Amino acid sequence: MSQETELLELAVDIACEAGQLAHRRRSEGVAIAATKSALADIVTDADREVELLIRQRLSRERPDDGFLGEESGAEGGASGITWVVDPIDGTVNYAYGIPVYAVSIAAVSGQPDPEHWTALAGAVFAPALGELFTAARGEGSHLGRERLAVQEPTGGAGALLATGFGYDPATHAGDLARLARVMPLARDIRRIGSAAIDISYVAAGRLDGYFERGINPWDHAAAGLVLQEAGGRIGGPGGRAPSTTMTIAAAPELFAAIERALEADTGV
Ligand code: LIP
């Protein structure tokens, strides 16, 4: 068994257990534990509990690996492998009872930042939807058992694009200006509320493309590999890695078109 497959099997096992916990806690009622970068940037007790479960499982089964989680931060390891985790991506959806949220778990090698890491395995599990997206480097990506392969949009009606808006209202004018610049490429826009699901949907052909300013490494680490292994591209403008400045995800030609549409972006 390859290292990638071994890491993926563990990611899937833990993501499924963690997702079932998140789903159970949602059914029991969700409490907001705190706000973070802005009033709209919330964390629930479930976010924290789910990340703790994931961290404890990984610590038991791979004690020498590093960890980078949205809620509990970073811890170095000795193995050269780091687990990049978003316990509940789509937290606002989760808090409102919108069943579109996912546990995102990726294993990466190298420095644990998107500019330098090599993603080896990724699992995105949406428990309320009963859908599991997986990828192992060099071994393809799947939705359940279905092999994924991205396609460029056809038919001339434009691309079905997804995006998002930051938690800080001060960023919304810039987000809307960027959306206006990309709109000529689109047949329509979706705002799904979970970057991991957005990017996985591009891999599955449910969206043609995605772009968003302000998402974090844990939001895209697993889904980005799912997309790459389906023949898609994830990154920032100018060949840079995805970052809080901008993340674009699409088949290669559409990626370039979105990148060009954003190139007048003043970064506001
Ligand atoms: C969310 C992203 C989403 C973005 C939200 C938020 P979280 O991550 O998945 O795409 O629009 O602002 O960043 O906070 O739910 O893990």
PDB file of C-alpha atoms and ligand atoms in Angstrom:
ATOM      1  CA  MET A   1       0.000   0.000   0.000  1.00  0.00           C
ATOM      2  CA  SER A   2       1.353   3.467  -0.893  1.00  0.00           C
ATOM      3  CA  GLN A   3       1.911   6.073   1.806  1.00  0.00           C
ATOM      4  CA  GLU A   4      -0.761   8.199   0.126  1.00  0.00           C
ATOM      5  CA  THR A   5      -3.334   5.422   0.311  1.00  0.00           C
ATOM      6  CA  GLU A   6      -2.445   4.683   3.943  1.00  0.00           C
ATOM      7  CA  LEU A   7      -2.831   8.353   4.885  1.00  0.00           C
ATOM      8  CA  LEU A   8      -6.110   8.582   2.971  1.00  0.00           C
ATOM      9  CA  GLU A   9      -7.573   5.547   4.718  1.00  0.00           C
ATOM     10  CA  LEU A  10      -6.837   7.153   8.081  1.00  0.00           C
ATOM     11  CA  ALA A  11      -8.205  10.541   6.943  1.00  0.00           C
ATOM     12  CA  VAL A  12     -11.435   8.894   5.771  1.00  0.00           C
ATOM     13  CA  ASP A  13     -11.871   6.878   8.967  1.00  0.00           C
ATOM     14  CA  ILE A  14     -11.388   9.931  11.175  1.00  0.00           C
ATOM     15  CA  ALA A  15     -13.446  12.266   8.935  1.00  0.00           C
ATOM     16  CA  CYS A  16     -16.381   9.855   9.065  1.00  0.00           C
ATOM     17  CA  GLU A  17     -16.241   9.562  12.865  1.00  0.00           C
ATOM     18  CA  ALA A  18     -15.855  13.318  13.218  1.00  0.00           C
ATOM     19  CA  GLY A  19     -18.652  14.020  10.760  1.00  0.00           C
ATOM     20  CA  GLN A  20     -21.027  11.738  12.614  1.00  0.00           C
ATOM     21  CA  LEU A  21     -20.230  13.625  15.832  1.00  0.00           C
ATOM     22  CA  ALA A  22     -20.859  16.979  14.147  1.00  0.00           C
ATOM     23  CA  HIS A  23     -24.146  15.712  12.698  1.00  0.00           C
ATOM     24  CA  ARG A  24     -25.257  14.364  16.091  1.00  0.00           C
ATOM     25  CA  ARG A  25     -24.416  17.611  17.872  1.00  0.00           C
ATOM     26  CA  ARG A  26     -26.331  19.567  15.231  1.00  0.00           C
ATOM     27  CA  SER A  27     -29.426  17.466  15.899  1.00  0.00           C
ATOM     28  CA  GLU A  28     -29.043  18.139  19.635  1.00  0.00           C
ATOM     29  CA  GLY A  29     -28.894  21.912  19.111  1.00  0.00           C
ATOM     30  CA  VAL A  30     -25.855  24.123  18.499  1.00  0.00           C
ATOM     31  CA  ALA A  31     -24.397  26.730  20.842  1.00  0.00           C
ATOM     32  CA  ILE A  32     -22.144  29.546  19.659  1.00  0.00           C
ATOM     33  CA  ALA A  33     -19.028  29.331  21.778  1.00  0.00           C
ATOM     34  CA  ALA A  34     -17.330  32.541  20.652  1.00  0.00           C
ATOM     35  CA  THR A  35     -16.712  34.983  17.847  1.00  0.00           C
ATOM     36  CA  LYS A  36     -13.252  35.309  16.283  1.00  0.00           C
ATOM     37  CA  SER A  37     -12.139  37.821  13.644  1.00  0.00           C
ATOM     38  CA  ALA A  38     -15.540  39.521  13.395  1.00  0.00           C
ATOM     39  CA  LEU A  39     -19.038  39.196  14.871  1.00  0.00           C
ATOM     40  CA  ALA A  40     -20.011  36.972  11.952  1.00  0.00           C
ATOM     41  CA  ASP A  41     -16.927  34.751  12.393  1.00  0.00           C
ATOM     42  CA  ILE A  42     -18.318  32.268  14.870  1.00  0.00           C
ATOM     43  CA  VAL A  43     -17.116  29.074  16.431  1.00  0.00           C
ATOM     44  CA  THR A  44     -19.483  26.582  17.975  1.00  0.00           C
ATOM     45  CA  ASP A  45     -18.881  24.161  20.793  1.00  0.00           C
ATOM     46  CA  ALA A  46     -19.161  21.442  18.154  1.00  0.00           C
ATOM     47  CA  ASP A  47     -16.303  22.943  16.083  1.00  0.00           C
ATOM     48  CA  ARG A  48     -14.068  22.672  19.128  1.00  0.00           C
ATOM     49  CA  GLU A  49     -15.286  19.211  20.146  1.00  0.00           C
ATOM     50  CA  VAL A  50     -14.917  17.806  16.637  1.00  0.00           C
ATOM     51  CA  GLU A  51     -11.409  19.200  16.218  1.00  0.00           C
ATOM     52  CA  LEU A  52     -10.426  17.738  19.597  1.00  0.00           C
ATOM     53  CA  LEU A  53     -11.680  14.298  18.482  1.00  0.00           C
ATOM     54  CA  ILE A  54      -9.676  14.546  15.255  1.00  0.00           C
ATOM     55  CA  ARG A  55      -6.559  15.732  17.079  1.00  0.00           C
ATOM     56  CA  GLN A  56      -6.780  12.955  19.667  1.00  0.00           C
ATOM     57  CA  ARG A  57      -7.240  10.271  16.998  1.00  0.00           C
ATOM     58  CA  LEU A  58      -4.269  11.545  14.988  1.00  0.00           C
ATOM     59  CA  SER A  59      -2.108  11.895  18.081  1.00  0.00           C
ATOM     60  CA  ARG A  60      -2.801   8.252  18.997  1.00  0.00           C
ATOM     61  CA  GLU A  61      -2.322   6.835  15.525  1.00  0.00           C
ATOM     62  CA  ARG A  62       0.407   9.112  14.139  1.00  0.00           C
ATOM     63  CA  PRO A  63       2.136  10.682  17.160  1.00  0.00           C
ATOM     64  CA  ASP A  64       5.112  12.036  15.178  1.00  0.00           C
ATOM     65  CA  ASP A  65       3.013  14.029  12.695  1.00  0.00           C
ATOM     66  CA  GLY A  66       2.334  17.754  12.866  1.00  0.00           C
ATOM     67  CA  PHE A  67      -1.096  19.365  13.114  1.00  0.00           C
ATOM     68  CA  LEU A  68      -2.641  22.587  11.799  1.00  0.00           C
ATOM     69  CA  GLY A  69      -6.260  23.098  12.804  1.00  0.00           C
ATOM     70  CA  GLU A  70      -8.641  26.009  12.439  1.00  0.00           C
ATOM     71  CA  GLU A  71      -9.626  26.059  16.101  1.00  0.00           C
ATOM     72  CA  SER A  72      -6.610  24.808  18.042  1.00  0.00           C
ATOM     73  CA  GLY A  73      -3.743  26.089  15.900  1.00  0.00           C
ATOM     74  CA  ALA A  74      -0.465  24.500  14.890  1.00  0.00           C
ATOM     75  CA  GLU A  75       1.859  21.927  16.432  1.00  0.00           C
ATOM     76  CA  GLY A  76       5.048  20.765  14.734  1.00  0.00           C
ATOM     77  CA  GLY A  77       5.948  17.123  14.218  1.00  0.00           C
ATOM     78  CA  ALA A  78       9.042  15.054  13.497  1.00  0.00           C
ATOM     79  CA  SER A  79       7.752  12.941  10.614  1.00  0.00           C
ATOM     80  CA  GLY A  80       7.531  15.607   7.908  1.00  0.00           C
ATOM     81  CA  ILE A  81       3.783  15.004   7.614  1.00  0.00           C
ATOM     82  CA  THR A  82       1.278  17.599   8.852  1.00  0.00           C
ATOM     83  CA  TRP A  83      -2.479  17.160   9.151  1.00  0.00           C
ATOM     84  CA  VAL A  84      -4.403  20.249   8.017  1.00  0.00           C
ATOM     85  CA  VAL A  85      -7.895  20.209   9.514  1.00  0.00           C
ATOM     86  CA  ASP A  86     -11.108  22.186   9.385  1.00  0.00           C
ATOM     87  CA  PRO A  87     -13.448  20.400  11.788  1.00  0.00           C
ATOM     88  CA  ILE A  88     -16.598  22.026  10.421  1.00  0.00           C
ATOM     89  CA  ASP A  89     -16.176  23.988   7.203  1.00  0.00           C
ATOM     90  CA  GLY A  90     -19.317  26.001   6.698  1.00  0.00           C
ATOM     91  CA  THR A  91     -19.727  26.901  10.342  1.00  0.00           C
ATOM     92  CA  VAL A  92     -22.345  29.587   9.725  1.00  0.00           C
ATOM     93  CA  ASN A  93     -24.408  27.114   7.670  1.00  0.00           C
ATOM     94  CA  TYR A  94     -23.994  24.624  10.515  1.00  0.00           C
ATOM     95  CA  ALA A  95     -25.121  27.131  13.137  1.00  0.00           C
ATOM     96  CA  TYR A  96     -28.205  28.075  11.105  1.00  0.00           C
ATOM     97  CA  GLY A  97     -29.124  24.461  10.401  1.00  0.00           C
ATOM     98  CA  ILE A  98     -28.312  24.622   6.698  1.00  0.00           C
ATOM     99  CA  PRO A  99     -27.110  21.042   5.998  1.00  0.00           C
ATOM    100  CA  VAL A 100     -24.151  22.138   3.844  1.00  0.00           C
ATOM    101  CA  TYR A 101     -21.000  21.752   5.918  1.00  0.00           C
ATOM    102  CA  ALA A 102     -18.062  19.365   5.877  1.00  0.00           C
ATOM    103  CA  VAL A 103     -15.217  17.906   7.884  1.00  0.00           C
ATOM    104  CA  SER A 104     -12.010  18.562   5.938  1.00  0.00           C
ATOM    105  CA  ILE A 105      -8.849  16.554   6.701  1.00  0.00           C
ATOM    106  CA  ALA A 106      -5.674  16.655   4.597  1.00  0.00           C
ATOM    107  CA  ALA A 107      -2.213  15.157   5.063  1.00  0.00           C
ATOM    108  CA  VAL A 108       0.610  17.216   3.574  1.00  0.00           C
ATOM    109  CA  SER A 109       4.395  16.847   3.443  1.00  0.00           C
ATOM    110  CA  GLY A 110       6.894  19.664   3.726  1.00  0.00           C
ATOM    111  CA  GLN A 111       6.378  22.998   5.407  1.00  0.00           C
ATOM    112  CA  PRO A 112       2.704  23.291   6.451  1.00  0.00           C
ATOM    113  CA  ASP A 113       1.847  26.241   4.229  1.00  0.00           C
ATOM    114  CA  PRO A 114       0.221  26.139   0.783  1.00  0.00           C
ATOM    115  CA  GLU A 115       3.258  27.766  -0.891  1.00  0.00           C
ATOM    116  CA  HIS A 116       5.516  24.902   0.165  1.00  0.00           C
ATOM    117  CA  TRP A 117       3.483  21.827   1.073  1.00  0.00           C
ATOM    118  CA  THR A 118       2.749  18.786  -1.086  1.00  0.00           C
ATOM    119  CA  ALA A 119      -0.716  17.463  -0.411  1.00  0.00           C
ATOM    120  CA  LEU A 120      -0.648  13.654  -0.149  1.00  0.00           C
ATOM    121  CA  ALA A 121      -4.199  12.731   0.888  1.00  0.00           C
ATOM    122  CA  GLY A 122      -7.470  14.526   1.487  1.00  0.00           C
ATOM    123  CA  ALA A 123     -10.990  13.725   2.668  1.00  0.00           C
ATOM    124  CA  VAL A 124     -13.983  16.058   2.645  1.00  0.00           C
ATOM    125  CA  PHE A 125     -17.010  14.515   4.385  1.00  0.00           C
ATOM    126  CA  ALA A 126     -20.399  16.243   4.326  1.00  0.00           C
ATOM    127  CA  PRO A 127     -22.351  14.202   6.891  1.00  0.00           C
ATOM    128  CA  ALA A 128     -25.760  15.826   6.438  1.00  0.00           C
ATOM    129  CA  LEU A 129     -25.521  15.181   2.697  1.00  0.00           C
ATOM    130  CA  GLY A 130     -23.967  11.724   3.092  1.00  0.00           C
ATOM    131  CA  GLU A 131     -21.174  12.579   0.648  1.00  0.00           C
ATOM    132  CA  LEU A 132     -17.462  11.806   0.889  1.00  0.00           C
ATOM    133  CA  PHE A 133     -14.889  13.328  -1.462  1.00  0.00           C
ATOM    134  CA  THR A 134     -11.442  11.732  -1.371  1.00  0.00           C
ATOM    135  CA  ALA A 135      -8.082  11.998  -3.079  1.00  0.00           C
ATOM    136  CA  ALA A 136      -4.648  10.402  -2.774  1.00  0.00           C
ATOM    137  CA  ARG A 137      -1.797  12.047  -4.690  1.00  0.00           C
ATOM    138  CA  GLY A 138      -1.188  10.338  -8.010  1.00  0.00           C
ATOM    139  CA  GLU A 139      -4.142   7.996  -7.442  1.00  0.00           C
ATOM    140  CA  GLY A 140      -7.117  10.101  -8.550  1.00  0.00           C
ATOM    141  CA  SER A 141     -10.078  11.538  -6.687  1.00  0.00           C
ATOM    142  CA  HIS A 142     -13.528  10.179  -5.974  1.00  0.00           C
ATOM    143  CA  LEU A 143     -16.986  11.070  -4.792  1.00  0.00           C
ATOM    144  CA  GLY A 144     -17.861   7.847  -3.040  1.00  0.00           C
ATOM    145  CA  ARG A 145     -16.779   5.251  -5.591  1.00  0.00           C
ATOM    146  CA  GLU A 146     -17.234   7.567  -8.585  1.00  0.00           C
ATOM    147  CA  ARG A 147     -13.937   8.688 -10.174  1.00  0.00           C
ATOM    148  CA  LEU A 148     -13.905  12.438 -10.745  1.00  0.00           C
ATOM    149  CA  ALA A 149     -12.699  14.350 -13.816  1.00  0.00           C
ATOM    150  CA  VAL A 150     -13.261  18.061 -14.403  1.00  0.00           C
ATOM    151  CA  GLN A 151     -14.490  19.458 -17.719  1.00  0.00           C
ATOM    152  CA  GLU A 152     -14.241  22.950 -19.176  1.00  0.00           C
ATOM    153  CA  PRO A 153     -17.735  24.567 -19.396  1.00  0.00           C
ATOM    154  CA  THR A 154     -19.390  24.011 -22.788  1.00  0.00           C
ATOM    155  CA  GLY A 155     -22.494  25.253 -24.587  1.00  0.00           C
ATOM    156  CA  GLY A 156     -21.727  28.963 -24.575  1.00  0.00           C
ATOM    157  CA  ALA A 157     -24.077  29.849 -21.690  1.00  0.00           C
ATOM    158  CA  GLY A 158     -21.177  30.741 -19.404  1.00  0.00           C
ATOM    159  CA  ALA A 159     -19.800  29.102 -16.282  1.00  0.00           C
ATOM    160  CA  LEU A 160     -21.619  28.223 -13.072  1.00  0.00           C
ATOM    161  CA  LEU A 161     -19.360  29.917 -10.510  1.00  0.00           C
ATOM    162  CA  ALA A 162     -19.314  29.933  -6.710  1.00  0.00           C
ATOM    163  CA  THR A 163     -17.786  32.512  -4.453  1.00  0.00           C
ATOM    164  CA  GLY A 164     -18.042  33.822  -0.894  1.00  0.00           C
ATOM    165  CA  PHE A 165     -17.904  36.987   1.147  1.00  0.00           C
ATOM    166  CA  GLY A 166     -15.723  37.604   4.165  1.00  0.00           C
ATOM    167  CA  TYR A 167     -16.878  37.788   7.728  1.00  0.00           C
ATOM    168  CA  ASP A 168     -15.718  41.422   7.983  1.00  0.00           C
ATOM    169  CA  PRO A 169     -18.278  43.807   6.430  1.00  0.00           C
ATOM    170  CA  ALA A 170     -15.412  46.157   5.525  1.00  0.00           C
ATOM    171  CA  THR A 171     -14.275  43.632   2.890  1.00  0.00           C
ATOM    172  CA  HIS A 172     -17.632  43.319   1.170  1.00  0.00           C
ATOM    173  CA  ALA A 173     -17.209  46.276  -1.237  1.00  0.00           C
ATOM    174  CA  GLY A 174     -14.020  44.724  -2.618  1.00  0.00           C
ATOM    175  CA  ASP A 175     -15.634  41.285  -2.813  1.00  0.00           C
ATOM    176  CA  LEU A 176     -18.568  42.705  -4.762  1.00  0.00           C
ATOM    177  CA  ALA A 177     -16.241  44.625  -7.107  1.00  0.00           C
ATOM    178  CA  ARG A 178     -14.354  41.403  -7.835  1.00  0.00           C
ATOM    179  CA  LEU A 179     -17.630  39.578  -8.426  1.00  0.00           C
ATOM    180  CA  ALA A 180     -18.645  42.281 -10.936  1.00  0.00           C
ATOM    181  CA  ARG A 181     -15.363  41.735 -12.803  1.00  0.00           C
ATOM    182  CA  VAL A 182     -15.883  37.975 -13.023  1.00  0.00           C
ATOM    183  CA  MET A 183     -19.638  38.089 -13.757  1.00  0.00           C
ATOM    184  CA  PRO A 184     -19.229  38.320 -17.564  1.00  0.00           C
ATOM    185  CA  LEU A 185     -17.825  34.761 -17.442  1.00  0.00           C
ATOM    186  CA  ALA A 186     -20.801  33.401 -15.495  1.00  0.00           C
ATOM    187  CA  ARG A 187     -24.151  31.906 -16.392  1.00  0.00           C
ATOM    188  CA  ASP A 188     -24.966  32.245 -12.698  1.00  0.00           C
ATOM    189  CA  ILE A 189     -23.406  32.455  -9.237  1.00  0.00           C
ATOM    190  CA  ARG A 190     -23.782  30.216  -6.188  1.00  0.00           C
ATOM    191  CA  ARG A 191     -22.833  31.139  -2.636  1.00  0.00           C
ATOM    192  CA  ILE A 192     -22.737  27.744  -0.918  1.00  0.00           C
ATOM    193  CA  GLY A 193     -20.942  28.782   2.280  1.00  0.00           C
ATOM    194  CA  SER A 194     -18.273  26.081   2.524  1.00  0.00           C
ATOM    195  CA  ALA A 195     -15.075  26.433   0.513  1.00  0.00           C
ATOM    196  CA  ALA A 196     -14.266  22.742   0.939  1.00  0.00           C
ATOM    197  CA  ILE A 197     -17.625  21.837  -0.598  1.00  0.00           C
ATOM    198  CA  ASP A 198     -17.326  24.546  -3.284  1.00  0.00           C
ATOM    199  CA  ILE A 199     -13.940  23.218  -4.424  1.00  0.00           C
ATOM    200  CA  SER A 200     -15.034  19.576  -4.200  1.00  0.00           C
ATOM    201  CA  TYR A 201     -18.089  20.452  -6.312  1.00  0.00           C
ATOM    202  CA  VAL A 202     -15.804  21.885  -8.999  1.00  0.00           C
ATOM    203  CA  ALA A 203     -13.978  18.534  -9.015  1.00  0.00           C
ATOM    204  CA  ALA A 204     -17.327  16.749  -9.328  1.00  0.00           C
ATOM    205  CA  GLY A 205     -18.642  18.979 -12.123  1.00  0.00           C
ATOM    206  CA  ARG A 206     -21.427  20.437  -9.985  1.00  0.00           C
ATOM    207  CA  LEU A 207     -19.763  23.845 -10.362  1.00  0.00           C
ATOM    208  CA  ASP A 208     -17.529  25.042 -13.193  1.00  0.00           C
ATOM    209  CA  GLY A 209     -15.397  27.266 -11.009  1.00  0.00           C
ATOM    210  CA  TYR A 210     -14.901  28.956  -7.652  1.00  0.00           C
ATOM    211  CA  PHE A 211     -13.029  32.006  -6.432  1.00  0.00           C
ATOM    212  CA  GLU A 212     -12.888  33.650  -3.037  1.00  0.00           C
ATOM    213  CA  ARG A 213     -10.731  36.076  -1.109  1.00  0.00           C
ATOM    214  CA  GLY A 214     -10.050  35.333   2.538  1.00  0.00           C
ATOM    215  CA  ILE A 215     -10.157  31.553   2.825  1.00  0.00           C
ATOM    216  CA  ASN A 216      -7.605  29.765   4.972  1.00  0.00           C
ATOM    217  CA  PRO A 217      -5.307  26.775   4.337  1.00  0.00           C
ATOM    218  CA  TRP A 218      -7.604  24.399   6.259  1.00  0.00           C
ATOM    219  CA  ASP A 219     -10.550  25.429   4.071  1.00  0.00           C
ATOM    220  CA  HIS A 220      -8.898  24.236   0.839  1.00  0.00           C
ATOM    221  CA  ALA A 221      -6.145  21.745   1.777  1.00  0.00           C
ATOM    222  CA  ALA A 222      -8.178  18.559   1.233  1.00  0.00           C
ATOM    223  CA  ALA A 223     -10.580  19.756  -1.466  1.00  0.00           C
ATOM    224  CA  GLY A 224      -7.685  21.285  -3.406  1.00  0.00           C
ATOM    225  CA  LEU A 225      -6.127  17.824  -3.790  1.00  0.00           C
ATOM    226  CA  VAL A 226      -9.519  16.374  -4.767  1.00  0.00           C
ATOM    227  CA  LEU A 227      -9.671  19.002  -7.523  1.00  0.00           C
ATOM    228  CA  GLN A 228      -6.070  18.535  -8.678  1.00  0.00           C
ATOM    229  CA  GLU A 229      -6.458  14.769  -8.872  1.00  0.00           C
ATOM    230  CA  ALA A 230      -9.583  15.356 -11.012  1.00  0.00           C
ATOM    231  CA  GLY A 231      -7.504  17.397 -13.478  1.00  0.00           C
ATOM    232  CA  GLY A 232      -8.466  20.795 -12.137  1.00  0.00           C
ATOM    233  CA  ARG A 233      -6.316  23.657 -10.922  1.00  0.00           C
ATOM    234  CA  ILE A 234      -6.322  25.478  -7.589  1.00  0.00           C
ATOM    235  CA  GLY A 235      -4.174  28.491  -6.873  1.00  0.00           C
ATOM    236  CA  GLY A 236      -3.910  32.223  -6.637  1.00  0.00           C
ATOM    237  CA  PRO A 237      -3.278  34.794  -9.366  1.00  0.00           C
ATOM    238  CA  GLY A 238       0.113  34.813 -11.088  1.00  0.00           C
ATOM    239  CA  GLY A 239       0.959  31.189 -10.394  1.00  0.00           C
ATOM    240  CA  ARG A 240       0.904  31.698  -6.635  1.00  0.00           C
ATOM    241  CA  ALA A 241      -0.517  29.169  -4.217  1.00  0.00           C
ATOM    242  CA  PRO A 242      -4.059  29.620  -2.912  1.00  0.00           C
ATOM    243  CA  SER A 243      -4.065  32.139  -0.077  1.00  0.00           C
ATOM    244  CA  THR A 244      -6.222  34.553   1.874  1.00  0.00           C
ATOM    245  CA  THR A 245      -5.460  37.056  -0.919  1.00  0.00           C
ATOM    246  CA  MET A 246      -7.341  34.933  -3.443  1.00  0.00           C
ATOM    247  CA  THR A 247      -8.135  31.314  -4.166  1.00  0.00           C
ATOM    248  CA  ILE A 248      -9.298  30.232  -7.639  1.00  0.00           C
ATOM    249  CA  ALA A 249     -10.439  26.692  -8.483  1.00  0.00           C
ATOM    250  CA  ALA A 250     -11.507  25.487 -11.943  1.00  0.00           C
ATOM    251  CA  ALA A 251     -10.519  23.479 -15.013  1.00  0.00           C
ATOM    252  CA  PRO A 252      -7.339  25.034 -16.487  1.00  0.00           C
ATOM    253  CA  GLU A 253      -8.841  27.236 -19.213  1.00  0.00           C
ATOM    254  CA  LEU A 254     -11.581  28.628 -16.981  1.00  0.00           C
ATOM    255  CA  PHE A 255      -9.017  29.139 -14.212  1.00  0.00           C
ATOM    256  CA  ALA A 256      -7.011  31.368 -16.586  1.00  0.00           C
ATOM    257  CA  ALA A 257     -10.144  33.283 -17.589  1.00  0.00           C
ATOM    258  CA  ILE A 258     -11.108  33.946 -13.956  1.00  0.00           C
ATOM    259  CA  GLU A 259      -7.518  34.953 -13.204  1.00  0.00           C
ATOM    260  CA  ARG A 260      -7.561  37.462 -16.084  1.00  0.00           C
ATOM    261  CA  ALA A 261     -10.909  38.871 -14.955  1.00  0.00           C
ATOM    262  CA  LEU A 262      -9.470  39.418 -11.479  1.00  0.00           C
ATOM    263  CA  GLU A 263      -6.108  40.765 -12.659  1.00  0.00           C
ATOM    264  CA  ALA A 264      -7.300  44.366 -12.247  1.00  0.00           C
ATOM    265  CA  ASP A 265      -7.868  43.369  -8.624  1.00  0.00           C
ATOM    266  CA  THR A 266      -6.419  46.047  -6.390  1.00  0.00           C
ATOM    267  CA  GLY A 267      -6.470  43.589  -3.497  1.00  0.00           C
ATOM    268  CA  VAL A 268      -8.958  45.664  -1.492  1.00  0.00           C
TER     269      VAL A 268
HETATM  270  C1  LIP B   1     -15.858  29.363   5.631  1.00  0.00           C
HETATM  271  C2  LIP B   1     -15.506  29.059   4.209  1.00  0.00           C
HETATM  272  C3  LIP B   1     -16.408  29.836   3.251  1.00  0.00           C
HETATM  273  C4  LIP B   1     -16.254  31.315   3.499  1.00  0.00           C
HETATM  274  C5  LIP B   1     -16.620  31.635   4.930  1.00  0.00           C
HETATM  275  C6  LIP B   1     -15.765  30.825   5.918  1.00  0.00           C
HETATM  276  P1  LIP B   1     -15.446  28.260   7.999  1.00  0.00           P
HETATM  277  O1  LIP B   1     -15.004  28.636   6.485  1.00  0.00           O
HETATM  278  O2  LIP B   1     -15.640  27.678   3.984  1.00  0.00           O
HETATM  279  O3  LIP B   1     -16.090  29.569   1.906  1.00  0.00           O
HETATM  280  O4  LIP B   1     -17.071  32.035   2.626  1.00  0.00           O
HETATM  281  O5  LIP B   1     -16.443  33.012   5.133  1.00  0.00           O
HETATM  282  O6  LIP B   1     -14.424  31.223   5.803  1.00  0.00           O
HETATM  283  O7  LIP B   1     -15.222  29.514   8.800  1.00  0.00           O
HETATM  284  O8  LIP B   1     -16.879  27.867   7.994  1.00  0.00           O
HETATM  285  O9  LIP B   1     -14.515  27.153   8.412  1.00  0.00           O
END
